[in-house]
Short mmCIF file of C-alpha atoms in Angstrom, two decimals:
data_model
loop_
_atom_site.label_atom_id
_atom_site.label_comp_id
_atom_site.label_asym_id
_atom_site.label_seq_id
_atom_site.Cartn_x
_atom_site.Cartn_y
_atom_site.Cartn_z
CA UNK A 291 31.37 -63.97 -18.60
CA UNK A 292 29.74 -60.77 -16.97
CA UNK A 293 30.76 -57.71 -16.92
CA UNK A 294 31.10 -55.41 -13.71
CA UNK A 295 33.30 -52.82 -13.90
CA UNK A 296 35.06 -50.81 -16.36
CA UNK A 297 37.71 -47.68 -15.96
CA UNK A 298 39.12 -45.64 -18.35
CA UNK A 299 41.57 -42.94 -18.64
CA UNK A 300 43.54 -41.31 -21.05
CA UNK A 301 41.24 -41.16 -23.69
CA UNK A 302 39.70 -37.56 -25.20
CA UNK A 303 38.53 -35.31 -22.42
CA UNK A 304 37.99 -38.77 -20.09
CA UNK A 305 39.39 -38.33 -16.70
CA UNK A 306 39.84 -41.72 -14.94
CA UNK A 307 36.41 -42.67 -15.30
CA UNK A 308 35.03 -45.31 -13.29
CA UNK A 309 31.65 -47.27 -13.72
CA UNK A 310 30.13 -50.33 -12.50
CA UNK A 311 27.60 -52.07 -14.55
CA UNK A 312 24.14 -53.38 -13.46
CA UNK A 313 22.19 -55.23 -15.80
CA UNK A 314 20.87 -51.60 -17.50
CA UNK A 315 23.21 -48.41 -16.33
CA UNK A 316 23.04 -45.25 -17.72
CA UNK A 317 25.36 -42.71 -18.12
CA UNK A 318 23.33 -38.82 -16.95
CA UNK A 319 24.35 -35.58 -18.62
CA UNK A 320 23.72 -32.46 -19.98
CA UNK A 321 25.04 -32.30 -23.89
CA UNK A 322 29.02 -32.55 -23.90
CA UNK A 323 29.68 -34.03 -20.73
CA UNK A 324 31.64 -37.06 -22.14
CA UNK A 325 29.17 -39.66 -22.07
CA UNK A 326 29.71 -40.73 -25.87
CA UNK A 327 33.65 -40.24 -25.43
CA UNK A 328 33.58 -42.63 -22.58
CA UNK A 329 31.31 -45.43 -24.75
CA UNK A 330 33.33 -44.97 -27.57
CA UNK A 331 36.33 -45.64 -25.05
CA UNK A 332 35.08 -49.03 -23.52
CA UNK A 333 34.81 -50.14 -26.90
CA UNK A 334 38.03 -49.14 -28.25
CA UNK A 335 39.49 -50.93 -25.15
CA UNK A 336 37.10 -54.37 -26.37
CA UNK A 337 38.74 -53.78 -29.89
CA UNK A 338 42.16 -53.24 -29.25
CA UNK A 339 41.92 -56.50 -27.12
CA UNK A 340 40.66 -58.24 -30.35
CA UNK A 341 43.32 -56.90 -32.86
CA UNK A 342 46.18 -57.74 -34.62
CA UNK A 343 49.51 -56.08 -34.03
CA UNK A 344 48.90 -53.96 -37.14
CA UNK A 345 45.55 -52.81 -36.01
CA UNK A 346 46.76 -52.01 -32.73
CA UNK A 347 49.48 -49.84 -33.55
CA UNK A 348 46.70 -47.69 -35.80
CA UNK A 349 44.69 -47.38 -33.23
CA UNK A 350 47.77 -46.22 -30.88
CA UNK A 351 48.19 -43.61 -32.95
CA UNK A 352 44.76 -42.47 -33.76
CA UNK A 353 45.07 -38.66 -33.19
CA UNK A 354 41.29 -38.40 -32.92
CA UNK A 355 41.47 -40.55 -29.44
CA UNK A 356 44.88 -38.56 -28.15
CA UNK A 357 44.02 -36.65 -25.02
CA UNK A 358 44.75 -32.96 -25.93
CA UNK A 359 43.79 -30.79 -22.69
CA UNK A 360 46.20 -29.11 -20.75
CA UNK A 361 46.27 -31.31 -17.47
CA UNK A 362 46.12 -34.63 -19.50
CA UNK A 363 48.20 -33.97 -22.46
CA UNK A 364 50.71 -36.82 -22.75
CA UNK A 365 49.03 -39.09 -20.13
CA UNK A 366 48.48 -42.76 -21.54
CA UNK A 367 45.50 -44.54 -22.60
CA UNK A 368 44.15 -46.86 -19.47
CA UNK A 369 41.69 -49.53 -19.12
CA UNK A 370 40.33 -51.76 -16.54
CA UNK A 371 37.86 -54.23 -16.57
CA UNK A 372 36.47 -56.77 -13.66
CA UNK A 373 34.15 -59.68 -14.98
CA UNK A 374 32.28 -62.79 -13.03
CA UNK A 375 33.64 -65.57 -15.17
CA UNK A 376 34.04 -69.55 -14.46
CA UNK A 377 36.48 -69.47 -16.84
CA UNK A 378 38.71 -71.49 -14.32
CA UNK A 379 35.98 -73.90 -13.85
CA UNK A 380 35.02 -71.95 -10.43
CA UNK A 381 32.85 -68.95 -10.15
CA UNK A 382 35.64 -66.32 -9.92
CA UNK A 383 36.14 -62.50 -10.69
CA UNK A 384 39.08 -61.20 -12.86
CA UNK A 385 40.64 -57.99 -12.79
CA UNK A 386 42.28 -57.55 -16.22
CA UNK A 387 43.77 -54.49 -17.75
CA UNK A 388 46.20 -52.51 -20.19
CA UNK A 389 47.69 -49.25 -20.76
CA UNK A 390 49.41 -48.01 -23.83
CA UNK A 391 51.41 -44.71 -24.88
CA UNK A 392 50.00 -42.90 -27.32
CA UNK A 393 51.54 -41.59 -30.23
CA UNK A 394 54.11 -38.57 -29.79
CA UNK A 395 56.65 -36.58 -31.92
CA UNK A 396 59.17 -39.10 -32.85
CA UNK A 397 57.89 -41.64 -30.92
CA UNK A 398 54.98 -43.09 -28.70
CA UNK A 399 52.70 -46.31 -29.83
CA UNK A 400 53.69 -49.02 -27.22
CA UNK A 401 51.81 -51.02 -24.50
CA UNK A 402 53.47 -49.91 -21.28
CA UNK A 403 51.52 -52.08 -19.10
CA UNK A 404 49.28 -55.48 -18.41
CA UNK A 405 47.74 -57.02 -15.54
CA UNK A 406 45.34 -59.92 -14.60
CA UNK A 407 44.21 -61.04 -11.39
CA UNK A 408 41.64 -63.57 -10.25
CA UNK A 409 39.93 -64.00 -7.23
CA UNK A 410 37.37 -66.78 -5.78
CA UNK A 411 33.74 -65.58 -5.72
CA UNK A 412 33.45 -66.43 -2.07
CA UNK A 413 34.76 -64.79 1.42
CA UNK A 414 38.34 -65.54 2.44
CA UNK A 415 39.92 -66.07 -0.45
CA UNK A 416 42.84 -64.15 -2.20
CA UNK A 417 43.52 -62.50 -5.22
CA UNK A 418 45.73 -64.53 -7.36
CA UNK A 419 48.18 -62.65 -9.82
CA UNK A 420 48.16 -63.97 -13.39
CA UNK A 421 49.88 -61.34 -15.60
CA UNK A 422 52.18 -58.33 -14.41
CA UNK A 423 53.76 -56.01 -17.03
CA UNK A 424 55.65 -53.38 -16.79
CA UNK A 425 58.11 -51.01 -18.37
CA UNK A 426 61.29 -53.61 -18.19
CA UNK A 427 59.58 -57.05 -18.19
CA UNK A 428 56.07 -59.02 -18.46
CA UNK A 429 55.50 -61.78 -16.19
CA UNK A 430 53.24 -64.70 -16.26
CA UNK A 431 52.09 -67.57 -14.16
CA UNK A 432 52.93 -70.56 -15.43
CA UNK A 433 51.54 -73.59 -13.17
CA UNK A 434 48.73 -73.54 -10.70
CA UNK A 435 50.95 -73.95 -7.60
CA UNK A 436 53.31 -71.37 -8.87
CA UNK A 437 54.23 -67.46 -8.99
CA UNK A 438 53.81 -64.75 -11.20
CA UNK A 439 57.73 -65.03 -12.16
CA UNK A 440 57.93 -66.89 -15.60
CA UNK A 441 58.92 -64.61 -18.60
CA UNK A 442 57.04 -63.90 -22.04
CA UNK A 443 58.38 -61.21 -24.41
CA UNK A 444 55.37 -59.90 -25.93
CA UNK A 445 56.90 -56.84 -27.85
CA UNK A 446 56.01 -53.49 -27.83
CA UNK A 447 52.63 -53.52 -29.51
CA UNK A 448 51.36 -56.83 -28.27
CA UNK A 449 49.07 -58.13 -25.34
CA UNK A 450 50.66 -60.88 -23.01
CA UNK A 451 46.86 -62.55 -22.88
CA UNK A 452 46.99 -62.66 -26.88
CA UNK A 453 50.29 -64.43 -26.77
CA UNK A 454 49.55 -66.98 -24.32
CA UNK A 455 47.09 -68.45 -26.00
CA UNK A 456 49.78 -70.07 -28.18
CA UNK A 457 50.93 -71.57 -24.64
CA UNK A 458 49.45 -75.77 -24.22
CA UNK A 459 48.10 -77.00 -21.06
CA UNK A 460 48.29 -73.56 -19.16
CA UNK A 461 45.47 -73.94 -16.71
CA UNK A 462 43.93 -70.57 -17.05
CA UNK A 463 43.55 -71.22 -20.86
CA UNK A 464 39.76 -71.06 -20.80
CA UNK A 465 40.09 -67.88 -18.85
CA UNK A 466 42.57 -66.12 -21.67
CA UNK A 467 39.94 -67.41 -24.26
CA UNK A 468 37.01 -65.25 -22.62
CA UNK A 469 39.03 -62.09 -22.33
CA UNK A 470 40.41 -62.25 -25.96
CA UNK A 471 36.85 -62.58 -26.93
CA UNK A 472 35.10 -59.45 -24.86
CA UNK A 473 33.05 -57.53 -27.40
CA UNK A 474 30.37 -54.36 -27.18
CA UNK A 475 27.93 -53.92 -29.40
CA UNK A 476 27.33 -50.33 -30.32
CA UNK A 477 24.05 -48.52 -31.58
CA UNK A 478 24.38 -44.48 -31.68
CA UNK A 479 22.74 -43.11 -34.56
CA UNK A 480 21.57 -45.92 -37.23
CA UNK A 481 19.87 -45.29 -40.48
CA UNK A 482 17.03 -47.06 -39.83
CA UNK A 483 15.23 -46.59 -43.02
CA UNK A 484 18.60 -48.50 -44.56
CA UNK A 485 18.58 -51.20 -42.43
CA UNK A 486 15.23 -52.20 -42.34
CA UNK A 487 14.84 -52.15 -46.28
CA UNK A 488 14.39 -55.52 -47.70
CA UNK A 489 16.15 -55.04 -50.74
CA UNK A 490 18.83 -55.02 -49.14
CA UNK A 491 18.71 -58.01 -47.35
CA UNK A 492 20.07 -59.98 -49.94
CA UNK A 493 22.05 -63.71 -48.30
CA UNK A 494 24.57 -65.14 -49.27
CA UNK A 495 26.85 -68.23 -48.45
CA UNK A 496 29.86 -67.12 -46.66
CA UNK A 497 28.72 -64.66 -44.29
CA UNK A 498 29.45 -64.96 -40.02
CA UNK A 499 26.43 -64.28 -37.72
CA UNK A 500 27.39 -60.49 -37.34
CA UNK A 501 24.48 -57.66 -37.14
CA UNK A 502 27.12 -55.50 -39.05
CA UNK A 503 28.25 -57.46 -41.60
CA UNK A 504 24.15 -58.01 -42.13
CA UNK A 505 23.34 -54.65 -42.62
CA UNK A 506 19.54 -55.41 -42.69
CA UNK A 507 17.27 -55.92 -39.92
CA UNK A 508 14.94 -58.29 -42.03
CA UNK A 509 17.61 -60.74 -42.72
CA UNK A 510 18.91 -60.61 -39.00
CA UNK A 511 15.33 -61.67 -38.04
CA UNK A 512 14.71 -64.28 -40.16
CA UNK A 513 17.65 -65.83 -39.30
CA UNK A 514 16.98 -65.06 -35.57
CA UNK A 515 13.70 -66.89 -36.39
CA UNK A 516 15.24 -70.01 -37.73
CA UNK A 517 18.14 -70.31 -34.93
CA UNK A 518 16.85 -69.04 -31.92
CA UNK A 519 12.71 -69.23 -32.52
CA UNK A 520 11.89 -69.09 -29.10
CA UNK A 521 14.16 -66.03 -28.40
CA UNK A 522 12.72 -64.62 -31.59
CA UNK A 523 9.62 -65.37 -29.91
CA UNK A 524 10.50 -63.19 -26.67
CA UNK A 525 11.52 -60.17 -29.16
CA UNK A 526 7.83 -59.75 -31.18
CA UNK A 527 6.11 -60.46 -28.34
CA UNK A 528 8.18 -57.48 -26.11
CA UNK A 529 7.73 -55.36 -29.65
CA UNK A 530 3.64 -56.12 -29.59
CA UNK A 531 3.22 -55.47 -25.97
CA UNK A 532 4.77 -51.75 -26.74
CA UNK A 533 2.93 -50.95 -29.89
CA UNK A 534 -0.43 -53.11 -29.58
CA UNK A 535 -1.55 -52.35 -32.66
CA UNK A 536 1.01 -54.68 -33.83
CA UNK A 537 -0.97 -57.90 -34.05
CA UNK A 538 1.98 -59.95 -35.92
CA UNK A 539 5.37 -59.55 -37.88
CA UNK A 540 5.93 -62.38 -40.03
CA UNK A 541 9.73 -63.14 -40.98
CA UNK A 542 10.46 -64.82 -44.18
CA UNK A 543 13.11 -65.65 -46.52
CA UNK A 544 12.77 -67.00 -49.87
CA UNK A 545 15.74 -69.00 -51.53
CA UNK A 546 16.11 -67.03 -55.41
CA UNK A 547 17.29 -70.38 -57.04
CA UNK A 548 14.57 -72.62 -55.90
CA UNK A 549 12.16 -69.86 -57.16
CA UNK A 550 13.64 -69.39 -60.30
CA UNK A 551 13.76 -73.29 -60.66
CA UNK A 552 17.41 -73.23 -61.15
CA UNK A 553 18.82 -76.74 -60.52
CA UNK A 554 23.15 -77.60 -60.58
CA UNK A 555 23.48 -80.69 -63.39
CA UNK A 556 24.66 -82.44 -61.32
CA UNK A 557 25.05 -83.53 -57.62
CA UNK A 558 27.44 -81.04 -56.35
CA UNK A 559 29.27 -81.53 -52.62
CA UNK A 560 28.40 -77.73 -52.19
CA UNK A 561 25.56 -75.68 -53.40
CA UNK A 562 25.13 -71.93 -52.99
CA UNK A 563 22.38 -70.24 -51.25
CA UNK A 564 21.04 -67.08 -52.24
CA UNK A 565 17.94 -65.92 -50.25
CA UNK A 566 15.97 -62.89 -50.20
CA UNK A 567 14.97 -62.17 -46.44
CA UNK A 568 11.77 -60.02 -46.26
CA UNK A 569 9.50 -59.29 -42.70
CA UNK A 570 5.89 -58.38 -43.29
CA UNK A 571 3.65 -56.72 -40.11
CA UNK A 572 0.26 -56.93 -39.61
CA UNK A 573 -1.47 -54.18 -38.11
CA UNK A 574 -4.82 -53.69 -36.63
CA UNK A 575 -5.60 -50.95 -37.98
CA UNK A 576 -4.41 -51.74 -42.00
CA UNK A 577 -6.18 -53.80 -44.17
CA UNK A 578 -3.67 -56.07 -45.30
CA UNK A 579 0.48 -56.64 -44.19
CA UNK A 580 2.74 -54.28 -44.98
CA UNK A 581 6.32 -54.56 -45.23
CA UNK A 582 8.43 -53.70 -41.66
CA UNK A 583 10.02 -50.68 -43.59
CA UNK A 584 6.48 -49.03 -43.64
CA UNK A 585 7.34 -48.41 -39.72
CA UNK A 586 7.90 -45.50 -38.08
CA UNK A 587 10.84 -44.13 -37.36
CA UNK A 588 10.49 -44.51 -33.94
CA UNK A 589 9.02 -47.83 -34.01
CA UNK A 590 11.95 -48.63 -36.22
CA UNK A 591 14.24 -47.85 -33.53
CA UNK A 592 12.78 -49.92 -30.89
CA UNK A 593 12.91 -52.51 -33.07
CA UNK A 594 16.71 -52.25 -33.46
CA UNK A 595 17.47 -51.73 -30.10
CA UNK A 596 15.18 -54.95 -29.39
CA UNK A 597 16.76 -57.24 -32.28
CA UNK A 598 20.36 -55.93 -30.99
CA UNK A 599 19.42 -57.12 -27.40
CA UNK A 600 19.19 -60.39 -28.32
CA UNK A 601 21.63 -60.15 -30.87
CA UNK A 602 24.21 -59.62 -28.33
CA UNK A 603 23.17 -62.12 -25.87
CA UNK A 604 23.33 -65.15 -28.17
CA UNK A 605 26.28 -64.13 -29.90
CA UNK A 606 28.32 -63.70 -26.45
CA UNK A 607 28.62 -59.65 -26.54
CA UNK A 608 29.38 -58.02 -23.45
CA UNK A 609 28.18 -55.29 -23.25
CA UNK A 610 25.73 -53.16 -25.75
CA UNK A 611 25.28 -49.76 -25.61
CA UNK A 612 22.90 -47.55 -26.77
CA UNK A 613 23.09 -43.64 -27.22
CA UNK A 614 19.97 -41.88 -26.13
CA UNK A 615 17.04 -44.11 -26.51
CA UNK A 616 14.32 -41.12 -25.71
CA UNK A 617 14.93 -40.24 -28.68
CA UNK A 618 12.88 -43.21 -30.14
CA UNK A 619 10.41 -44.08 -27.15
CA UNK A 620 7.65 -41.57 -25.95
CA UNK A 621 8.12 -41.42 -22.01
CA UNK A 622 5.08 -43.19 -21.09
CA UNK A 623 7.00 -46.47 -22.91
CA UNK A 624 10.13 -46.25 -21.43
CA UNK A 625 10.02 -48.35 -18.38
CA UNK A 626 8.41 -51.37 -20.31
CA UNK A 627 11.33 -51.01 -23.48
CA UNK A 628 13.79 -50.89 -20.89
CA UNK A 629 12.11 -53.74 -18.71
CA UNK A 630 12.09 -55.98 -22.28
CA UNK A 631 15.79 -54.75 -23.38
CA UNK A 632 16.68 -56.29 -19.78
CA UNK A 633 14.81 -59.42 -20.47
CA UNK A 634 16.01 -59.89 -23.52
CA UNK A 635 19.64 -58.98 -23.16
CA UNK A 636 20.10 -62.16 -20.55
CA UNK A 637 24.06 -61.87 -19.70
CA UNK A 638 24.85 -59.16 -21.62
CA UNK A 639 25.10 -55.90 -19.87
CA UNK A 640 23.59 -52.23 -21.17
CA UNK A 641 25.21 -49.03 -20.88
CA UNK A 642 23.02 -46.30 -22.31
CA UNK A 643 23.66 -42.22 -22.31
CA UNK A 644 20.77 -39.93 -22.04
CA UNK A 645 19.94 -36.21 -21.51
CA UNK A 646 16.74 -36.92 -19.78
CA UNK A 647 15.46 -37.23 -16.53
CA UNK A 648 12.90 -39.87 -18.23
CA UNK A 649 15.10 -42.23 -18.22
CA UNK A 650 16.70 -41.92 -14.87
CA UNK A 651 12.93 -42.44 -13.58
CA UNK A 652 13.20 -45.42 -14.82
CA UNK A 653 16.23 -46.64 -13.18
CA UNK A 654 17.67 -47.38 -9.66
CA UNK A 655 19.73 -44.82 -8.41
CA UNK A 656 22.58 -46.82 -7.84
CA UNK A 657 22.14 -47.66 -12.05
CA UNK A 658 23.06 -43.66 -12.45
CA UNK A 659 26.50 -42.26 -13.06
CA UNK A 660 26.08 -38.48 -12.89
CA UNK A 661 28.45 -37.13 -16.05
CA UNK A 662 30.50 -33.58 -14.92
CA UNK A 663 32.99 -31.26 -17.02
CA UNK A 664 35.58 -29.75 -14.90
CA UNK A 665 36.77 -26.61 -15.80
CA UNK A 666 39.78 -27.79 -17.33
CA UNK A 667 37.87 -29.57 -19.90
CA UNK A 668 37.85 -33.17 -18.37
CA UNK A 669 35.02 -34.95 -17.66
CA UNK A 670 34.06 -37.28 -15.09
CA UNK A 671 31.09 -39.61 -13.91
CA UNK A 672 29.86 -40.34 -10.30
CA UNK A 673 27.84 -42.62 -8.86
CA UNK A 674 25.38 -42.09 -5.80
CA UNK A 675 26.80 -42.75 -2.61
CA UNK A 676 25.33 -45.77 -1.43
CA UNK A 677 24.94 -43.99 2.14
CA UNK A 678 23.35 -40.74 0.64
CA UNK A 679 20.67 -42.86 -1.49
CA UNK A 680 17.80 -42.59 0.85
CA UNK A 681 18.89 -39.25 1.56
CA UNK A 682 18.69 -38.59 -2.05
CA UNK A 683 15.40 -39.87 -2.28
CA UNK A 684 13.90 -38.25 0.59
CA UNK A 685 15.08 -34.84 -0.90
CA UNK A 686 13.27 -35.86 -4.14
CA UNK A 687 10.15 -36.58 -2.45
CA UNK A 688 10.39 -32.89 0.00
CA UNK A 689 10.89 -30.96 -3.38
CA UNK A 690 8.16 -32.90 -4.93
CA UNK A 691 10.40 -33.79 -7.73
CA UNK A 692 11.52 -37.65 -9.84
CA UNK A 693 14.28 -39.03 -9.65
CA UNK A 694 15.58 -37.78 -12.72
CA UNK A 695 13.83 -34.48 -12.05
CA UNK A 696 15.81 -33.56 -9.30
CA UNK A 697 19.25 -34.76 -10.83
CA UNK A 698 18.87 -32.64 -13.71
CA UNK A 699 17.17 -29.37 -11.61
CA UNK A 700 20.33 -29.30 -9.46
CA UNK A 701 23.12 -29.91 -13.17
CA UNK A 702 21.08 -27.58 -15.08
CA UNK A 703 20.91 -24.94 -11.75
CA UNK A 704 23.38 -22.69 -10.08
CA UNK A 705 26.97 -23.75 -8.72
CA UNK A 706 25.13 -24.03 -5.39
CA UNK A 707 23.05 -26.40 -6.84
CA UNK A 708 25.46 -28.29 -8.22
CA UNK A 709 27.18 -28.13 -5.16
CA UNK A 710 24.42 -29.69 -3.25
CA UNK A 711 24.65 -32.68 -5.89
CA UNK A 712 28.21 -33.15 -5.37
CA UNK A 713 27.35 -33.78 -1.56
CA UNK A 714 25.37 -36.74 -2.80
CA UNK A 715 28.08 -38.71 -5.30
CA UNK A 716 31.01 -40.50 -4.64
CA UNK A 717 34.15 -38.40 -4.31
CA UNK A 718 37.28 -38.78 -6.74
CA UNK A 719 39.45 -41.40 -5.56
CA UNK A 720 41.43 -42.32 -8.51
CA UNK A 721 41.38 -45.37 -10.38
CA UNK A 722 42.68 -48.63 -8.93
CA UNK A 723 46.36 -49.79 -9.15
CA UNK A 724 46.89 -52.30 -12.17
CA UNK A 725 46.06 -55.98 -10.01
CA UNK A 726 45.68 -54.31 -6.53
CA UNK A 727 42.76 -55.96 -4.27
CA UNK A 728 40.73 -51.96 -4.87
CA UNK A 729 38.85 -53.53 -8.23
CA UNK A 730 36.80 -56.43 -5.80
#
């Protein structure tokens, strides 16, 4: 299931934010434009998808999240998502959706609203209407030849798709599986010198596939060495060709009991494993290996971003984002990190945020949304307009300026230059209407 589309409103100083998703997009700034508030929001949707009634009801009344401007005080949290899926056993898109009320004085913390609609990845055909909830009732489709009419109660702080999974035989089932899985992958500011300390990378039995739960990088790629080698294969080799110097890393883990010649007394059905995961890299320029915590910072970093790539591809993520990656990679780098994070990603999409025009050089412009704070505090994100890109590009090349250059002359500049931007991105149409044909 791919991604394409996500909307949010409702959420901070988000104002019905609208973004579709190439395989790399980035999010364009200046500082406190909203670009972290809207990440953070896309993955708050993925989690409140994911949770349990408890959970969901928290994060309803999470006064951190609330919007607290003047113009969208009180308006509900809203999100949208469209994703290529055969999930019906055809190639099809699916609109799906949710809004909630968020807590209030005496009150507040209850889903007002669900919708999912498919359509057939091919001209002429429909959209078919899966889920509609409202206020009063929520509606599902029951049979393949049928209508949205048949009734589910699914109470005030749970999702309609969560509760028809319970249902047999419905022939969407595969469908409601995919959406109740959607994940994102997040990487903002990570301790890198924690997470790539082998010490830490202690195993033991019990533990899910999960880069979090892991909390060391060495471990993750020793076991991305034993289950996916030739994918583990793709990630040193994209880390070499970026740092050349690198002429090997070396991923190992050594099983404690076996060393320490401990043996059960007998045959056990069951034996623990306790491993101590350690990656060594040879360098051209060193006289011997040296462990991978011996890295730079930045090098570090890459690494990460690299190992979460792939991390989120085989374990069905999304979408990953990533929160300024100039930070790590020196300019002249960043169009082969982000050509290998593309590689390397396969069907998982990338949403990154950055405050330089680097990275926008790097990109398509139609990969850009151009972040903008209104001066009521909200802030929104535009795309290009697809008939003003060669405009756009022939400006660029009569002011002798990037890509990136030019979008961040004209944010940083006057209001006339901003104005002149404005002229190039999509105007503010409003989000789409839960299920409506707008979202294909």
């Amino acid at each position: 299931m791919k991604l394409l589309k996500a909307e949010i409103d409702g959420y901070r100083n988000i104002d019905r934010a609208s973004i579709g998703l190439s395989q790399i997009t980035a999010l364009v700034s200046e500082s406190g434009c909203g670009k972290s508030n809207l990440m953070s929001a896309i993955a708050f949707a993925a989690r409140f998808i994911s949770a349990d009634s408890r959970t969901r009801h928290q994060m309803m009344s999470d006064a951190s999240c609330v919007p607290m401007s003047r113009e969208n005080a009180g308006r509900d949290f809203r999100a949208d998502f469209l994703f290529l899926t055969e999930g019906m056993g055809i190639s099809c898109c699916a609109e799906y959706g949710f809004s909630f009320e968020w807590i209030r004085d005496g009150g507040g913390c209850r889903i007002t609203g669900e919708w999912l609609t498919v359509k057939e990845d091919r001209k002429g055909r429909k959209p078919e209407r899966l889920i509609l909830r409202g206020e009063g009732e929520s509606l599902y489709r029951a049979r393949k030849d049928g209508q949205c009419n048949a009734r589910i109660n699914a109470g005030g702080d749970g999702l309609v798709i969560r509760r028809l999974m319970l249902q047999d035989g419905l022939y969407y089932h595969e469908l409601l599986k995919e959406l109740n899985a959607f994940r994102v992958y997040e990487i903002r500011h990570p301790d890198t010198a924690a997470l790539f300390s082998s010490p830490a990378a202690m195993e033991r039995d019990g533990c899910s596939f999960d880069m979090k739960e892991r909390g060391s990088i060495p471990r993750l790629l020793c076991e991305l060495s034993e289950k996916y080698p030739e994918r583990y294969m793709m990630l040193t080799d994209a880390f070499r060709t970026l740092f050349p110097d690198i002429e090997g890393i070396d991923a190992r883990a050594m099983d404690l009991r076996e060393f320490c010649g401990i043996r059960p007394a007998s045959a056990p059905p069951f034996t623990r494993k306790e491993r101590v995961c350690s990656v060594y890299v040879s360098d051209a320029n060193l006289n011997q290996p040296l462990d991978i915590s011996v890295l730079s910072d930045g090098a570090r970093r890459v690494l990460l971003m690299l190992t979460a790539a792939v991390f989120a591809d085989t374990e069905g993520y999304q979408l990953l984002e990533i929160g300024e990656p100039e930070n790590s990679v020196h300019p002249g780098l960043l169009q082969g990190f982000l050509d290998a994070l593309s590689q390397l990603a396969g069907n998982c999409r990338i949403l990154i945020s950055t405050n330089s025009p680097y990275i926008a050089e790097c990109l398509s412009p139609e990969a850009l949304y151009i972040g903008r704070q209104e001066s009521s505090g909200h802030a929104g994100f535009s795309g290009i307009k697809r008939s003003k890109v060669r405009d756009f590009l022939d400006e660029c090349r009569r002011c002798g300026e990037s890509l990136g250059g030019l979008v961040f002359d004209l944010l940083s500049g006057s209001a006339d230059d901003r104005a002149i931007l404005s002229g190039y991105l999509e105007g503010w149409a409003g989000m789409s209407q839960p299920g409506c044909t707008g979202a294909w």
